Each structure stands twice: as C-alpha cells, then as structure tokens.
CSV table of C-alpha atoms and ligand atoms in Angstrom, one decimal:
chain,number,residue,atom,x,y,z
A,5,MET,CA,-6.1,-12.8,2.9
A,6,THR,CA,-3.5,-12.1,0.3
A,7,ASP,CA,-0.9,-14.4,-0.4
A,8,ILE,CA,2.2,-12.5,-1.6
A,9,THR,CA,5.0,-15.0,-1.6
A,10,GLY,CA,8.8,-14.4,-2.3
A,11,GLY,CA,12.9,-15.6,-1.4
A,12,CYS,CA,15.6,-15.7,-2.5
A,13,LEU,CA,17.7,-18.0,-5.8
A,14,CYS,CA,19.0,-20.7,-3.5
A,15,GLY,CA,15.6,-21.0,-1.9
A,16,ALA,CA,16.9,-20.8,2.2
A,17,ILE,CA,14.9,-17.6,2.6
A,18,ARG,CA,11.0,-17.8,2.1
A,19,TYR,CA,8.9,-14.3,2.7
A,20,ARG,CA,5.3,-13.6,2.4
A,21,LEU,CA,3.1,-10.5,2.5
A,22,GLY,CA,0.0,-10.4,4.7
A,23,ALA,CA,-1.0,-7.4,2.2
A,24,PRO,CA,0.0,-5.9,-1.3
A,25,PRO,CA,2.8,-3.0,-1.8
A,26,ALA,CA,1.6,0.2,-1.3
A,27,VAL,CA,3.9,1.6,-3.9
A,28,THR,CA,5.7,0.2,-6.0
A,29,ALA,CA,8.9,2.0,-7.2
A,30,ILE,CA,11.6,2.0,-9.9
A,31,CYS,CA,14.6,3.3,-7.8
A,32,HIS,CA,18.4,4.3,-10.3
A,33,CYS,CA,20.1,5.0,-7.0
A,34,THR,CA,23.2,4.1,-7.3
A,35,HIS,CA,23.2,2.0,-4.0
A,36,CYS,CA,20.4,-0.4,-5.4
A,37,ALA,CA,22.2,-0.7,-8.9
A,38,ARG,CA,25.4,-2.0,-6.7
A,39,GLN,CA,24.1,-4.0,-4.7
A,40,GLY,CA,21.3,-5.9,-7.1
A,41,GLY,CA,23.9,-5.7,-9.6
A,42,SER,CA,21.6,-4.4,-12.2
A,43,LEU,CA,20.9,-1.1,-13.7
A,44,PHE,CA,18.0,-0.4,-11.4
A,45,SER,CA,15.7,-1.8,-8.2
A,46,MET,CA,11.8,-1.7,-8.4
A,47,ILE,CA,11.1,-2.5,-4.9
A,48,CYS,CA,7.8,-2.7,-3.4
A,49,GLY,CA,7.3,-0.7,0.1
A,50,VAL,CA,5.0,-2.6,2.8
A,51,PRO,CA,3.9,-2.0,5.8
A,52,ALA,CA,7.3,-4.1,8.3
A,53,ASP,CA,4.3,-5.7,10.4
A,54,GLN,CA,3.5,-7.5,6.6
A,55,PHE,CA,6.5,-9.0,5.9
A,56,GLU,CA,7.0,-12.0,7.4
A,57,ILE,CA,10.1,-14.4,6.7
A,58,THR,CA,8.9,-17.6,6.9
A,59,LYS,CA,12.3,-19.8,6.3
A,60,GLY,CA,15.6,-18.9,6.8
A,61,GLU,CA,17.7,-15.7,8.3
A,62,MET,CA,18.8,-13.0,6.8
A,63,THR,CA,22.0,-11.1,6.6
A,64,THR,CA,22.3,-7.1,6.9
A,65,TYR,CA,24.4,-4.9,5.9
A,66,VAL,CA,24.0,-1.7,7.0
A,67,ASP,CA,24.7,1.2,4.6
A,68,THR,CA,24.6,4.8,4.3
A,69,ALA,CA,22.3,6.6,1.9
A,70,ASP,CA,23.1,9.9,-0.6
A,71,SER,CA,20.7,11.2,2.1
A,72,GLY,CA,22.9,10.4,5.1
A,73,ASN,CA,20.3,8.2,6.1
A,74,LYS,CA,20.8,4.5,7.3
A,75,VAL,CA,19.6,1.8,4.7
A,76,GLU,CA,19.8,-2.3,6.1
A,77,ARG,CA,19.5,-3.8,3.6
A,78,LYS,CA,18.9,-7.7,4.0
A,79,PHE,CA,20.4,-10.6,2.0
A,80,CYS,CA,20.4,-14.0,1.2
A,81,ASN,CA,24.2,-14.6,2.8
A,82,LYS,CA,24.2,-18.0,0.6
A,83,CYS,CA,23.3,-17.2,-2.7
A,84,GLY,CA,23.7,-13.1,-2.2
A,85,SER,CA,20.0,-12.4,-3.2
A,86,PRO,CA,19.0,-9.0,-1.6
A,87,ILE,CA,15.8,-9.2,-0.2
A,88,ILE,CA,14.6,-6.0,1.6
A,89,SER,CA,15.9,-2.8,2.7
A,90,ASP,CA,14.6,-1.3,6.0
A,91,VAL,CA,15.1,2.4,5.4
A,92,LYS,CA,15.6,4.5,7.9
A,93,ALA,CA,13.5,7.3,7.3
A,94,MET,CA,10.9,5.9,6.8
A,95,PRO,CA,10.0,3.6,9.8
A,96,GLY,CA,7.1,1.1,9.6
A,97,MET,CA,8.0,0.8,6.1
A,98,VAL,CA,10.1,-2.0,4.4
A,99,PHE,CA,11.1,-2.1,0.9
A,100,VAL,CA,11.0,-5.6,-0.9
A,101,LYS,CA,13.3,-6.3,-3.9
A,102,ALA,CA,11.0,-7.4,-6.4
A,103,GLY,CA,12.6,-9.5,-8.5
A,104,THR,CA,12.3,-11.8,-5.4
A,105,LEU,CA,8.7,-12.2,-5.6
A,106,ASP,CA,7.6,-15.3,-7.4
A,107,ASP,CA,5.1,-13.4,-8.9
A,108,TRP,CA,6.7,-9.6,-9.3
A,109,ARG,CA,4.1,-9.6,-12.8
A,110,GLN,CA,0.9,-8.8,-11.1
A,111,PHE,CA,3.0,-5.4,-9.3
A,112,LYS,CA,3.3,-1.8,-12.0
A,113,PRO,CA,5.5,0.8,-11.0
A,114,THR,CA,4.0,3.9,-9.3
A,115,VAL,CA,6.7,6.5,-9.2
A,116,GLU,CA,10.0,5.8,-10.7
A,117,ILE,CA,13.2,7.8,-8.1
A,118,TYR,CA,16.6,8.8,-8.6
A,119,ARG,CA,16.0,9.5,-12.6
A,120,SER,CA,19.7,11.8,-12.7
A,121,ARG,CA,21.4,8.5,-12.0
A,122,THR,CA,20.6,6.6,-14.9
A,123,ALA,CA,21.2,7.2,-18.4
A,124,GLU,CA,19.8,9.0,-20.8
A,125,TRP,CA,19.1,6.2,-22.8
A,126,PHE,CA,16.6,4.5,-20.3
A,127,PRO,CA,13.5,4.2,-21.6
A,128,ALA,CA,10.6,6.6,-19.7
A,129,PHE,CA,8.1,4.6,-17.6
A,130,GLU,CA,4.6,6.3,-19.5
A,131,GLY,CA,2.8,7.8,-16.7
A,132,VAL,CA,4.6,7.3,-14.3
A,133,PRO,CA,5.1,10.1,-11.6
A,134,THR,CA,9.0,10.8,-11.9
A,135,PHE,CA,11.5,12.3,-9.5
A,136,GLN,CA,14.6,13.6,-10.6
A,137,GLU,CA,16.0,12.5,-6.5
A,138,GLY,CA,14.5,11.1,-3.9
A,139,SER,CA,10.9,12.4,-3.9
B,7,LIG,ZN1,19.7,-17.3,-1.2
B,8,LIG,ZN1,17.5,2.8,-4.3
C-alpha cells in the first residue's frame, strides 16, 4: 500500500492518496494560475476513491472553465491553499495540487496542457507531450 500524504499550509487539512497519480499534468490555464497564484499548476490525477481527507474539511469554489465545464476547486478556508480540482467533465477523477503533497518530488510531469496560455519564454519540458489547449 502506498502512503502518499499531503496537506495545506496551515495544517488544518490533511489527506492521503491510496494510489500513485495516474497522470501528472503541468497546467497553464488561466484559472489554475489565478487560483494558485503561480504561473502554472502541477496537478496529479488520481481516482476519486483513492483520495481521502484525513483531517479537516475543504471549502468549495464552483468554477466554470474555459471549456464551459464546471470545476469544483476545493481549498482550505483558513490559509487559502488550493487542494484539489474536481473536474466535472472527468468524473471519477480528482486533481491534487502537487505543491500540497508532502513529497511532490517523486512525481514527474507526464503531460503539459494549455501551453498556449503561457509566455514564450517559459521553458519546454523535454520529452513531455504538450497540448496547446486542454488535450
Ligand atoms: Zn490550511
Ligand atoms: Zn488548469
């Protein structure tokens, strides 16, 4: 059994993953940038039933993506850390914000999406399939 854990900045929310990510995406979409306050997001896709909150309760912001699909963005309402995105167009999966993992260094990007939204100077990820839009 894997023991992949993570949590928010203040520690109010803790979680564990029952399986390693099926996909690890670098997402340059403008919604991830604004919500995370960073230029891009690294997000780990895991089956929803493999994501378990072990402490605290997340707050949900219901976002509408560029595609028109609903995305429930769940975060800590004490410190503001974004924890997961529940993309309604991809039922059964949740996307964990990799920066909240206790050890995100063990996972490498497997795909890069919304490349068209970032700057020309942003470096390429060598050997990683890149999509100008969602996929
Ligand atoms: Zn917190
Ligand atoms: Zn995104």
